[in-house]
mmCIF file of C-alpha atoms and ligand atoms in Angstrom:
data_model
loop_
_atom_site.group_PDB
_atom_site.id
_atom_site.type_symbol
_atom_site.label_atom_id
_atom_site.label_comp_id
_atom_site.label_asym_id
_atom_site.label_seq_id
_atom_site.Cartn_x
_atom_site.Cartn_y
_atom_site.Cartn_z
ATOM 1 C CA UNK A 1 52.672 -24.807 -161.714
ATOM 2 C CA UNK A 2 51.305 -22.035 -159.297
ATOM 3 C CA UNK A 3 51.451 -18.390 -161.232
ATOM 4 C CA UNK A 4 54.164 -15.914 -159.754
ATOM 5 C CA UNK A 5 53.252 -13.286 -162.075
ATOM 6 C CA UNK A 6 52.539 -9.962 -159.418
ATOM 7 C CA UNK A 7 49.816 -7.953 -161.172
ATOM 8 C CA UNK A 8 50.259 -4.960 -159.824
ATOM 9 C CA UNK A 9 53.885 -2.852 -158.861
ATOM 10 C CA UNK A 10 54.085 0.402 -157.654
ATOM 11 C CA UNK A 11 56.562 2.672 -156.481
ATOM 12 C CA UNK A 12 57.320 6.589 -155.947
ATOM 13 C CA UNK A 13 60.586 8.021 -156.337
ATOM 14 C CA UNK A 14 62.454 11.132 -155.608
ATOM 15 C CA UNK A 15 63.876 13.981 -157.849
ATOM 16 C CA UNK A 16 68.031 14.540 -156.925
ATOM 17 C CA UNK A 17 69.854 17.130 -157.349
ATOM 18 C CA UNK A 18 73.484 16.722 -158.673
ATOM 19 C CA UNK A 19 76.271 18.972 -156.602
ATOM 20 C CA UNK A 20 79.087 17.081 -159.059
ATOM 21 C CA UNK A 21 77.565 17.603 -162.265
ATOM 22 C CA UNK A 22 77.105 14.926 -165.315
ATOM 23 C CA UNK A 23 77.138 17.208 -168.323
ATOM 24 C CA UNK A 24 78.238 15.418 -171.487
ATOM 25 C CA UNK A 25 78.135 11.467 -172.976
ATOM 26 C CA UNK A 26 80.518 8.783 -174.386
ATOM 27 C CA UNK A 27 77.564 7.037 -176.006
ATOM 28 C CA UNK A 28 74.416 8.744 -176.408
ATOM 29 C CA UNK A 29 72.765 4.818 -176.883
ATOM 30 C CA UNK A 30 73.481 4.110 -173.548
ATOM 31 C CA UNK A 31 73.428 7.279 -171.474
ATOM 32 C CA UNK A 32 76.986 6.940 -170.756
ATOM 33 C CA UNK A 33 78.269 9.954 -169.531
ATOM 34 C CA UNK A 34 82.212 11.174 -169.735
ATOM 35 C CA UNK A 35 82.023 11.463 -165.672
ATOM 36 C CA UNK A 36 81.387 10.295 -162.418
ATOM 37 C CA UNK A 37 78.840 12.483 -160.950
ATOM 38 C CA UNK A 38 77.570 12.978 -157.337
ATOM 39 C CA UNK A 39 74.170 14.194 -156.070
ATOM 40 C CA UNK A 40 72.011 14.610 -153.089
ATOM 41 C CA UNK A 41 68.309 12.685 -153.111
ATOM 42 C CA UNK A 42 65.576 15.181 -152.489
ATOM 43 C CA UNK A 43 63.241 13.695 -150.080
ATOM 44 C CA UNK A 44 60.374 16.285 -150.393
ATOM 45 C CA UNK A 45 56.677 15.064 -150.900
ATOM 46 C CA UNK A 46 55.633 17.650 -153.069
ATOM 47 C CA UNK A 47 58.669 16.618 -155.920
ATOM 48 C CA UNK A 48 58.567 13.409 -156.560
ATOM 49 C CA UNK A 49 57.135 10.526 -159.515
ATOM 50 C CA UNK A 50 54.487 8.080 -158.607
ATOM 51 C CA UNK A 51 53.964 4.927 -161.056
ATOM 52 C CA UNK A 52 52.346 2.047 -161.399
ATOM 53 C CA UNK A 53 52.716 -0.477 -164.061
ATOM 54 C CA UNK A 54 50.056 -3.516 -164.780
ATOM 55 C CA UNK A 55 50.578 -6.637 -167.282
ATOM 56 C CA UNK A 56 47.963 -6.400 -169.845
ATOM 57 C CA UNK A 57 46.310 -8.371 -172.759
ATOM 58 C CA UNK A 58 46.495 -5.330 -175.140
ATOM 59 C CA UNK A 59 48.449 -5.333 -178.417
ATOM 60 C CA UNK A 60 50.950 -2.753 -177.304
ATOM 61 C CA UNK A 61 53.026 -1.241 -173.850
ATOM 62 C CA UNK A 62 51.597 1.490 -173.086
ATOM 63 C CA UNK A 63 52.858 4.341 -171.033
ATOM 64 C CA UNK A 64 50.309 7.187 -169.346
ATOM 65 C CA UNK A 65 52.426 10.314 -168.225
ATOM 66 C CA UNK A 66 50.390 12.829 -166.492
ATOM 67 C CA UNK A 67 46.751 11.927 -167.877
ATOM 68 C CA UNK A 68 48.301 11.344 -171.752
ATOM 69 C CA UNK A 69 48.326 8.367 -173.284
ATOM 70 C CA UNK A 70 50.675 6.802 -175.763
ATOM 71 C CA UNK A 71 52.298 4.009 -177.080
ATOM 72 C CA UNK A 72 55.949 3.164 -176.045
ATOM 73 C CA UNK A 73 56.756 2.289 -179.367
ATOM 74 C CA UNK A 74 56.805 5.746 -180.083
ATOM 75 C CA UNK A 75 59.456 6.489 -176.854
ATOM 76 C CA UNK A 76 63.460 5.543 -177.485
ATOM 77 C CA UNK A 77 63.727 5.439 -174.225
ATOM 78 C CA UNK A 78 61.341 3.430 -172.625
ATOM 79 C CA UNK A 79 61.474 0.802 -175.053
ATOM 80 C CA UNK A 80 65.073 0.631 -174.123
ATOM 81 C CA UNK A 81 63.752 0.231 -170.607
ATOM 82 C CA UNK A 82 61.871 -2.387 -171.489
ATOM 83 C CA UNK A 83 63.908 -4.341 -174.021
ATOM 84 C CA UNK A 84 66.715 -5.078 -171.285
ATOM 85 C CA UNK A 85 64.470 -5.745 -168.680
ATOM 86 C CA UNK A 86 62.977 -8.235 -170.497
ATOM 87 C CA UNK A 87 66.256 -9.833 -171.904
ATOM 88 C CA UNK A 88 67.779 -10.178 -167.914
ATOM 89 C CA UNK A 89 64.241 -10.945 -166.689
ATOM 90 C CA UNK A 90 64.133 -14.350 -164.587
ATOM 91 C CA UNK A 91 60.602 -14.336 -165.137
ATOM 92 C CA UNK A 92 60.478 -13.364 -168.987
ATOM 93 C CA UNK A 93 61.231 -17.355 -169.708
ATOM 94 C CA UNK A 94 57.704 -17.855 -168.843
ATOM 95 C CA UNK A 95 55.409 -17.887 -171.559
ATOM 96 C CA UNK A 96 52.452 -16.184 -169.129
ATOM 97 C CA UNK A 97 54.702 -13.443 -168.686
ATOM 98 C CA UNK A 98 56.005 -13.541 -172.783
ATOM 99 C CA UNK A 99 52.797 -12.872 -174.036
ATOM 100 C CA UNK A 100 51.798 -9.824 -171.604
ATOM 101 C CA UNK A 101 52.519 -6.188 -172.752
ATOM 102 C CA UNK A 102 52.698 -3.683 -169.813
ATOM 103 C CA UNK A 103 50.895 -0.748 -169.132
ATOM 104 C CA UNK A 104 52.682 2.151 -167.259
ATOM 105 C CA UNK A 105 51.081 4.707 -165.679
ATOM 106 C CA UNK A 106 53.100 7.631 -164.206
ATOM 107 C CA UNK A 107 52.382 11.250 -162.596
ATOM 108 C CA UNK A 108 54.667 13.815 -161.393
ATOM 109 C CA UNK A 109 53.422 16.342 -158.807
ATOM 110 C CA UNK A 110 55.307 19.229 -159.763
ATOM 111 C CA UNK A 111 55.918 21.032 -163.352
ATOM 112 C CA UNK A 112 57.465 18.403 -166.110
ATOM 113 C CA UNK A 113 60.767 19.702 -168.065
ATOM 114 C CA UNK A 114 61.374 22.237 -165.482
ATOM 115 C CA UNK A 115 64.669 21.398 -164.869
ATOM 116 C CA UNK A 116 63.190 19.930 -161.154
ATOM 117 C CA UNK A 117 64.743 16.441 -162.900
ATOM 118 C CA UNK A 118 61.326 15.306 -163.606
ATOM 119 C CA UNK A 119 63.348 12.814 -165.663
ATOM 120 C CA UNK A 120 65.294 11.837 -162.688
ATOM 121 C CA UNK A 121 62.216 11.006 -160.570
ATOM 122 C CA UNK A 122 60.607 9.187 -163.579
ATOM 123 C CA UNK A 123 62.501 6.559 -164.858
ATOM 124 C CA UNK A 124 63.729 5.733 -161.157
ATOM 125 C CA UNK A 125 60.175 4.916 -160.577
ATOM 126 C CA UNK A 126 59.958 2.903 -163.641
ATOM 127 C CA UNK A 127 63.014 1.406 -163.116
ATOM 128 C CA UNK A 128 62.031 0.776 -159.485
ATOM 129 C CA UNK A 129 58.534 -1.186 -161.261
ATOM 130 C CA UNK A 130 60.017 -2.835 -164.222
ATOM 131 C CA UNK A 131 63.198 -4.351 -161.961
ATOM 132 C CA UNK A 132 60.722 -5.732 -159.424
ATOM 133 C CA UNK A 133 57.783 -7.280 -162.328
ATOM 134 C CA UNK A 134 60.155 -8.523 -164.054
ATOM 135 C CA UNK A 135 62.220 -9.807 -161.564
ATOM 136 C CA UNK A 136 65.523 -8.503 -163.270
ATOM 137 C CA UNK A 137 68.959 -9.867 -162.946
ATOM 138 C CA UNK A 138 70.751 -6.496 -163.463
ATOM 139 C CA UNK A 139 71.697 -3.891 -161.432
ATOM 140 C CA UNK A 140 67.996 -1.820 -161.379
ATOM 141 C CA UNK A 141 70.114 1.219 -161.796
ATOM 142 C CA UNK A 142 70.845 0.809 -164.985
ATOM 143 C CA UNK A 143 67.487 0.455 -166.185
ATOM 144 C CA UNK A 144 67.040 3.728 -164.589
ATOM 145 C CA UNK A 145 70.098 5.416 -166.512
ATOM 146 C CA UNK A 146 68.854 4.093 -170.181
ATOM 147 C CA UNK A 147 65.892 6.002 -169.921
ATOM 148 C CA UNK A 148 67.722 9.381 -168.373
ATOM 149 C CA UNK A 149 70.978 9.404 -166.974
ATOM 150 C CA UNK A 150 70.369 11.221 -163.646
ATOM 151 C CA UNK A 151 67.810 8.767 -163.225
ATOM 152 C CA UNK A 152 69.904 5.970 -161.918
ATOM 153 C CA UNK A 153 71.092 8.341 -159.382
ATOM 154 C CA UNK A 154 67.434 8.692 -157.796
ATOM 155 C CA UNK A 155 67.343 5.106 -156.980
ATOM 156 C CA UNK A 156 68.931 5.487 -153.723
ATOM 157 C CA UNK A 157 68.520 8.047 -150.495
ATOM 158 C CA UNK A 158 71.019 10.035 -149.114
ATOM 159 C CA UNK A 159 74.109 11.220 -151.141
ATOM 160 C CA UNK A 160 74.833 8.953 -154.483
ATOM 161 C CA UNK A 161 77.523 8.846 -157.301
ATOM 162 C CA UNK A 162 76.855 7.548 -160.198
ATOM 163 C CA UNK A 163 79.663 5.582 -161.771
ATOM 164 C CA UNK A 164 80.686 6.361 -165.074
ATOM 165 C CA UNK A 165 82.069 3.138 -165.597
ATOM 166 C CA UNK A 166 84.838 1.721 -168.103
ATOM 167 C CA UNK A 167 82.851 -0.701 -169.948
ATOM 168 C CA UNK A 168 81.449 -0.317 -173.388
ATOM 169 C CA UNK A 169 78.527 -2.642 -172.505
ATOM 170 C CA UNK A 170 77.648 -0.282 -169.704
ATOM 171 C CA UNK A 171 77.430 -2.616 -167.288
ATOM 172 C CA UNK A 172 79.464 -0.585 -164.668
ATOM 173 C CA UNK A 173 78.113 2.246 -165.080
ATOM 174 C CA UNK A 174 75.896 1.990 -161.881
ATOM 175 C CA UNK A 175 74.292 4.198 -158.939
ATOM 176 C CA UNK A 176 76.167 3.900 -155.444
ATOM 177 C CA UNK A 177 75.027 5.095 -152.643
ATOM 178 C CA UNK A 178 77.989 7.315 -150.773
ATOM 179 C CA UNK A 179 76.179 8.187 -147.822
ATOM 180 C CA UNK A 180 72.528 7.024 -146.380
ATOM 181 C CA UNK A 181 69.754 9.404 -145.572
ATOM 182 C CA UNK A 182 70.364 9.587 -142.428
ATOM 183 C CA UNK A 183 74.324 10.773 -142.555
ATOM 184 C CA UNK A 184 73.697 14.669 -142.279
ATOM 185 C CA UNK A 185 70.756 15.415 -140.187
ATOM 186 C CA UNK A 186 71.590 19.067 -140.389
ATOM 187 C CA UNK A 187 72.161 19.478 -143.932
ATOM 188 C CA UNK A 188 68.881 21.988 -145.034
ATOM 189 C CA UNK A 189 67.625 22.219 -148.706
ATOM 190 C CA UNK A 190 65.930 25.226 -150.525
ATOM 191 C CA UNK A 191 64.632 25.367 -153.505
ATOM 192 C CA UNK A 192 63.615 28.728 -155.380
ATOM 193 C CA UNK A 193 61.136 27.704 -158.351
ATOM 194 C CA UNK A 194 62.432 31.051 -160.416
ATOM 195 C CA UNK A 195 60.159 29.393 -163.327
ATOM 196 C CA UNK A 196 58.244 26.519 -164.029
ATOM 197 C CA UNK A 197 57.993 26.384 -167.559
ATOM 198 C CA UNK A 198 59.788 24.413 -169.646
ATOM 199 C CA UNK A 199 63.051 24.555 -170.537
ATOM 200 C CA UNK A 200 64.246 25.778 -174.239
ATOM 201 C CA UNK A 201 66.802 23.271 -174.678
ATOM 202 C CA UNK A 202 67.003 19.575 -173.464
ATOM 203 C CA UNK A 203 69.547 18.488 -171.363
ATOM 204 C CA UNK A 204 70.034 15.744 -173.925
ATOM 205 C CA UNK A 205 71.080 17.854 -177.002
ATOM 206 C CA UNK A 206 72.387 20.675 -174.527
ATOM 207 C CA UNK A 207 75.015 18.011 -173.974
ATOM 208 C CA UNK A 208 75.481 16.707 -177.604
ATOM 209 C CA UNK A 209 76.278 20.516 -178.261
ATOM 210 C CA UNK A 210 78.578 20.686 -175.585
ATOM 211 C CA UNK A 211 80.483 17.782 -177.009
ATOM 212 C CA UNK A 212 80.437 18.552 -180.179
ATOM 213 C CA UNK A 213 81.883 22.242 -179.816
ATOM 214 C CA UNK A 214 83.259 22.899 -176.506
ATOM 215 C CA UNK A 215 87.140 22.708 -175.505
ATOM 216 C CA UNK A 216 86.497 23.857 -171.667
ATOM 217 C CA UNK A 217 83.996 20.393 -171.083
ATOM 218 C CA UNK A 218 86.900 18.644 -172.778
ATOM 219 C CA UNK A 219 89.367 20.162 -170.141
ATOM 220 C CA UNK A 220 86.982 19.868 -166.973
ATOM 221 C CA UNK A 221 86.261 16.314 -167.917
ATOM 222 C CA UNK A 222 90.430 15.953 -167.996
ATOM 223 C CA UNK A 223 91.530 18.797 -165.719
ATOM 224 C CA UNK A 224 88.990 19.649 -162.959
ATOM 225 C CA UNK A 225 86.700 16.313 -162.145
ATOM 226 C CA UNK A 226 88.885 13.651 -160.345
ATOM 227 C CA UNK A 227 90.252 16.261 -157.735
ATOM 228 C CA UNK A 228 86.346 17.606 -157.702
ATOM 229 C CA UNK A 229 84.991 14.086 -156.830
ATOM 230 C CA UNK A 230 87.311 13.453 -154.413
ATOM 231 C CA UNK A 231 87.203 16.795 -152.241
ATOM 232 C CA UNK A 232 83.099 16.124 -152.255
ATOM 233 C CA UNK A 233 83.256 12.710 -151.387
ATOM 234 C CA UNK A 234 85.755 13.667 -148.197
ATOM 235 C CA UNK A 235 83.041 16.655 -147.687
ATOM 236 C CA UNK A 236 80.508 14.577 -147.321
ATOM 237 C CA UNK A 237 81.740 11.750 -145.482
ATOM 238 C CA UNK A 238 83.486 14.624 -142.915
ATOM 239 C CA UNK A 239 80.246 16.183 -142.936
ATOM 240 C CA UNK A 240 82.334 19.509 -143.716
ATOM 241 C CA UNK A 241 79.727 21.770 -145.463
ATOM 242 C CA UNK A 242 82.268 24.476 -146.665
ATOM 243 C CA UNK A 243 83.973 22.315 -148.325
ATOM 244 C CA UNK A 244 80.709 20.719 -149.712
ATOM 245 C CA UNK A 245 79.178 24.305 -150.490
ATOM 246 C CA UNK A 246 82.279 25.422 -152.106
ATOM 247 C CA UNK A 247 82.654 22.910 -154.296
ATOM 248 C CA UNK A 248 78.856 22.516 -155.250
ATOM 249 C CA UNK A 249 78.847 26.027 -156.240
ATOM 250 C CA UNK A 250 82.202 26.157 -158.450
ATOM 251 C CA UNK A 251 80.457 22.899 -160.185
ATOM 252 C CA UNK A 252 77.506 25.021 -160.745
ATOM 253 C CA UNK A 253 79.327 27.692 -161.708
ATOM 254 C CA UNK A 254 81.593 25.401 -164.323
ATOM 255 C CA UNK A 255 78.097 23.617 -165.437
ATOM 256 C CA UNK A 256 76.477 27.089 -166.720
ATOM 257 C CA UNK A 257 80.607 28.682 -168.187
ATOM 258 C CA UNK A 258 80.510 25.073 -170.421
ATOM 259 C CA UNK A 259 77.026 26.051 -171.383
ATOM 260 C CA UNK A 260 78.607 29.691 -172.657
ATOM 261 C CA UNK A 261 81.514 28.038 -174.136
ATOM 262 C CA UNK A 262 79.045 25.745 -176.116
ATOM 263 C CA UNK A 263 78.243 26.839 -179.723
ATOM 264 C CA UNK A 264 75.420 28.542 -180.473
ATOM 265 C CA UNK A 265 75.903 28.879 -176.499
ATOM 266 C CA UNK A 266 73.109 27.441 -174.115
ATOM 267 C CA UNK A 267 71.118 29.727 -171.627
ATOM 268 C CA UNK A 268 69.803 27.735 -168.545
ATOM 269 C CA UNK A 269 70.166 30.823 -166.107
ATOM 270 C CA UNK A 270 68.244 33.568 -166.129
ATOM 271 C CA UNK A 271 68.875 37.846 -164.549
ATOM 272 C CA UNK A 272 67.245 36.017 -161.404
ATOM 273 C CA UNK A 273 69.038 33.242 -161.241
ATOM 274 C CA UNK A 274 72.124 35.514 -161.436
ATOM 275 C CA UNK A 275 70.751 37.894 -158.465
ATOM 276 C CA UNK A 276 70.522 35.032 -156.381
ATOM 277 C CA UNK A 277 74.042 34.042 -156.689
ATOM 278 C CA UNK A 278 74.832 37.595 -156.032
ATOM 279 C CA UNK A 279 72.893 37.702 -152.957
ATOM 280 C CA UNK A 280 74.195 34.285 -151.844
ATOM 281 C CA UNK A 281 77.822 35.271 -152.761
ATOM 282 C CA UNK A 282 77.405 38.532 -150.837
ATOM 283 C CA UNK A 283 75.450 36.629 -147.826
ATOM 284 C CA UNK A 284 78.549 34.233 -147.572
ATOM 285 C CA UNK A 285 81.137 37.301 -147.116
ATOM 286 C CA UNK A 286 82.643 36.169 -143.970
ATOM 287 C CA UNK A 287 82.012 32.838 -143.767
ATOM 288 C CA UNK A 288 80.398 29.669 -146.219
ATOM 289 C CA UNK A 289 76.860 29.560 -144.750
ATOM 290 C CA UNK A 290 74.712 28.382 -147.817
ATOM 291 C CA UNK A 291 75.665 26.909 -151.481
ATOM 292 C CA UNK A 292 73.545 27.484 -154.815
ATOM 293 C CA UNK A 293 73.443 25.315 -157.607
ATOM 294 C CA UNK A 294 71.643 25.289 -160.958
ATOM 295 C CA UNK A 295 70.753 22.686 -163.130
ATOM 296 C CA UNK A 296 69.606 22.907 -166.973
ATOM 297 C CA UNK A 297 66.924 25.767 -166.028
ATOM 298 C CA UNK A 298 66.737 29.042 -163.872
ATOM 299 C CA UNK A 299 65.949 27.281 -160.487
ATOM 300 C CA UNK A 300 68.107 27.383 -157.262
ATOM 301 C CA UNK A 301 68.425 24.582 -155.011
ATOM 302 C CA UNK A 302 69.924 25.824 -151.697
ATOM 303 C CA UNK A 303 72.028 23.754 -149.048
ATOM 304 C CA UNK A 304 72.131 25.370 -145.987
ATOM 305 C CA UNK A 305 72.570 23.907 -142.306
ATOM 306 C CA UNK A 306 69.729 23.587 -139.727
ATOM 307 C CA UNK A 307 71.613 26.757 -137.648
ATOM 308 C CA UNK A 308 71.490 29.266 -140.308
ATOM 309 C CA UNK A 309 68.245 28.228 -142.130
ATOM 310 C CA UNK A 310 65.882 30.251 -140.657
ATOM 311 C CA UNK A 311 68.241 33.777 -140.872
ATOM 312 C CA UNK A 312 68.563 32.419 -144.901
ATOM 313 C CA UNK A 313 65.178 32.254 -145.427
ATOM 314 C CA UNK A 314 64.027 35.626 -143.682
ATOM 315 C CA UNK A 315 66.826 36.812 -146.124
ATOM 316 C CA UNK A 316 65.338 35.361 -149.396
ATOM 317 C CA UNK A 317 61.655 36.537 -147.898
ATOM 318 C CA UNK A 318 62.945 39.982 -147.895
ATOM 319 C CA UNK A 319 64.754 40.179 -151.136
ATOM 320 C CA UNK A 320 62.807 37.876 -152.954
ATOM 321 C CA UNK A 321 59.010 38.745 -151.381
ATOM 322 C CA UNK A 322 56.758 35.734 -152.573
ATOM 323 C CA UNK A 323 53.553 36.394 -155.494
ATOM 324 C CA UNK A 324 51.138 34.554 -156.273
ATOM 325 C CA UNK A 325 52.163 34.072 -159.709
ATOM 326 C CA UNK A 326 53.417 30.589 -160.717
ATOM 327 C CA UNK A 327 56.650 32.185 -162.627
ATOM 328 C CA UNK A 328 58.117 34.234 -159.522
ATOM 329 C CA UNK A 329 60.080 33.162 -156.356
ATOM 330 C CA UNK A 330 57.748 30.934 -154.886
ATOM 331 C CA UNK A 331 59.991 28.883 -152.505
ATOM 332 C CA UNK A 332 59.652 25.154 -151.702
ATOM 333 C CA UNK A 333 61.716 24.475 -148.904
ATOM 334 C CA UNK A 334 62.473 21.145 -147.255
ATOM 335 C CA UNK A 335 63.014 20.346 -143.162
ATOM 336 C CA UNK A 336 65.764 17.525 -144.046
ATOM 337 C CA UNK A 337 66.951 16.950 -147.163
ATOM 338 C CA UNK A 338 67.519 13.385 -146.372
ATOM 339 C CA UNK A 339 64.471 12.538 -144.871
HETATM 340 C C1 2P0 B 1 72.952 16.400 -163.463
HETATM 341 N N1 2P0 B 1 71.808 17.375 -165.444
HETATM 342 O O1 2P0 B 1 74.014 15.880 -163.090
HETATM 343 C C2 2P0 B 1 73.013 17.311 -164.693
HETATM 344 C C3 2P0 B 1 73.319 18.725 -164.329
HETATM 345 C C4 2P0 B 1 71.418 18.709 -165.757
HETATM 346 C C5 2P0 B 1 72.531 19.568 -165.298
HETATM 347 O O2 2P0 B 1 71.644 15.182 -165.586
HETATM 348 O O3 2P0 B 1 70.008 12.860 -171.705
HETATM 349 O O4 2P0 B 1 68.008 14.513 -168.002
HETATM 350 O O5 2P0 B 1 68.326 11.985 -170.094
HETATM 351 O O6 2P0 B 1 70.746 11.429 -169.803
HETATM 352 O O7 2P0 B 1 69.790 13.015 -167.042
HETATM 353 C C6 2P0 B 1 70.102 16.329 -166.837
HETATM 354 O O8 2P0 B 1 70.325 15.349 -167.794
HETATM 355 O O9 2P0 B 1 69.908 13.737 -169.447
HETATM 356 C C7 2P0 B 1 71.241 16.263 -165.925
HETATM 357 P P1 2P0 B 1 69.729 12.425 -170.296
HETATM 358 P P2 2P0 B 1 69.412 14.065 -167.990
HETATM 359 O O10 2P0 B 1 71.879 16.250 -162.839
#
């Protein structure tokens, strides 16, 4: 019988940013998270994941992240990766492919543990790879959420919710894509890299401490999130960015007041991070021209539209005046978000 085995997959994947926020899990086993959540796919060359993965003879997988070498026995998460692909793989019935251990290799091209969702970008990649060696009978998204959660959100363009699902199995909690790439051709994104090292906290146990102590995650999760998704999803679709900004910024806002309600409280935002929402709040006095929104670090990502962009970023220039240094302001900005 003629081999099928590919020997070889590659794929690159972007980093998204979440404007409905996933903060908190039902089952930490299976990255199920207590919400829906909703994001936008960054389409920007310089932030995305690039991986390749290769059957090999050796004894173990191996995964090589950034240059470093190691063996995924020693990773939770991509062995979890691994183990379902391999249990839904059409291919994995074949004893060629049975005896093969896989060797991943993966880079990022921007800072790792940032809160950029370096995550995000990686195990869609891998997900992307495994699905396609392996030939995997299962929605590739949810390979993508066992290894990080706002992974399985990066395996589509455009504007994507990620299902929380009802199942304890999992197997609806899946990526959908809400809107292609191509649905807001005006929609601008800006990103303000306030630092680049690594955050304190992981998202991971940030959210395990959320759960564990805080009452206002317990009443956004009951109170606050099915209206939320909604309005966004009609934003979107409509194309109406004040509604879209509005709402991406009070979920920003609600993200960082859980992480202050948490105990020992979490600190993702730092006195930068706070000017800039005072200089977008002022800048959006008379009318909704731009929205902010932070994720478990200092960063700003910053929707705009193609009319005001220019007057926005002469704005930032002047209050924010780029150095060389890697730690300050240094702005990354995007043409199209959905490109
Ligand atoms: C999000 N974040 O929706 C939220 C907003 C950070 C703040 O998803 O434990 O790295 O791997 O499932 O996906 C970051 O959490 O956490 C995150 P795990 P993940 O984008």
């Amino acid at each position: 019988m003629e081999s099928f085995l590919p020997l070889k997959v590659s794929a690159i994947a972007p980093v998204n940013i979440a404007v409905i926020k996933y903060w908190g899990k039902r089952s930490e086993e299976l990255n199920l998270p207590l919400n829906s959540s909703i994001s936008v796919t960054l389409h920007i060359d310089d932030l995305c994941t690039k991986t390749e993965v290769t059957f090999s003879d050796g004894e173990d997988d191996i995964i090589c992240l950034n240059g470093i070498e190691e063996s995924v026995s020693k990773n939770p998460r991509l062995k979890r990766c691994l183990k379902i692909v391999r249990e839904h793989s059409k291919k994995f019935c074949s004893k060629e492919v049975k005896s093969k251990k896989c060797k991943i290799v993966s880079t990022n091209n921007f800072p790792t543990g940032a809160g950029l969702a370096s995550s995000a970008s990686g195990y869609a990649c891998l997900a992307k790879c495994l699905g396609t060696v392996y030939d995997a009978y299962i929605d590739h998204s949810i390979i993508a959420r066992l290894g990080s959660g706002s992974a399985c959100r990066s395996m589509y363009g455009g504007f994507v919710k990620w299902e929380k699902g009802e199942l304890s199995d999992g197997t609806d909690s899946i990526a959908v894509q809400v809107a292609s790439e191509n649905h807001w051709n005006s929609l601008r994104v800006l990103i303000l890299v306030v630092s680049s090292q690594e955050k304190s906290i992981s998202s991971t146990e940030g959210m395990r401490r959320s759960v564990r102590s805080s009452p206002f995650l317990q009443y956004r999760v009951e109170q606050c999130l099915d209206e939320r998704l909604k309005l966004m999803e009609e934003a979107i679709q409509s194309q109406n960015f004040e509604s879209f900004a509005e709402i991406t910024m009070k979920e920003s806002n609600q993200l960082h007041a859980v992480c202050q309600d948490t105990y020992p409280p979490i600190i993702y935002m730092n006195s930068i991070s706070h000017e800039i929402v005072q200089l977008i709040t002022a800048y959006n006095d008379q009318k909704i021209k731009v929205a902010y929104t932070f994720d478990a670090g200092p960063n700003a990502v910053l929707f705009t539209l193609e009319e005001y962009y220019d007057e926005l970023l002469a704005t930032l220039l002047n209050y924010f005046p780029p150095t060389n240094s890697n730690n300050s302001n240094n702005s990354n900005n995007s043409n199209n978000s959905n490109n």
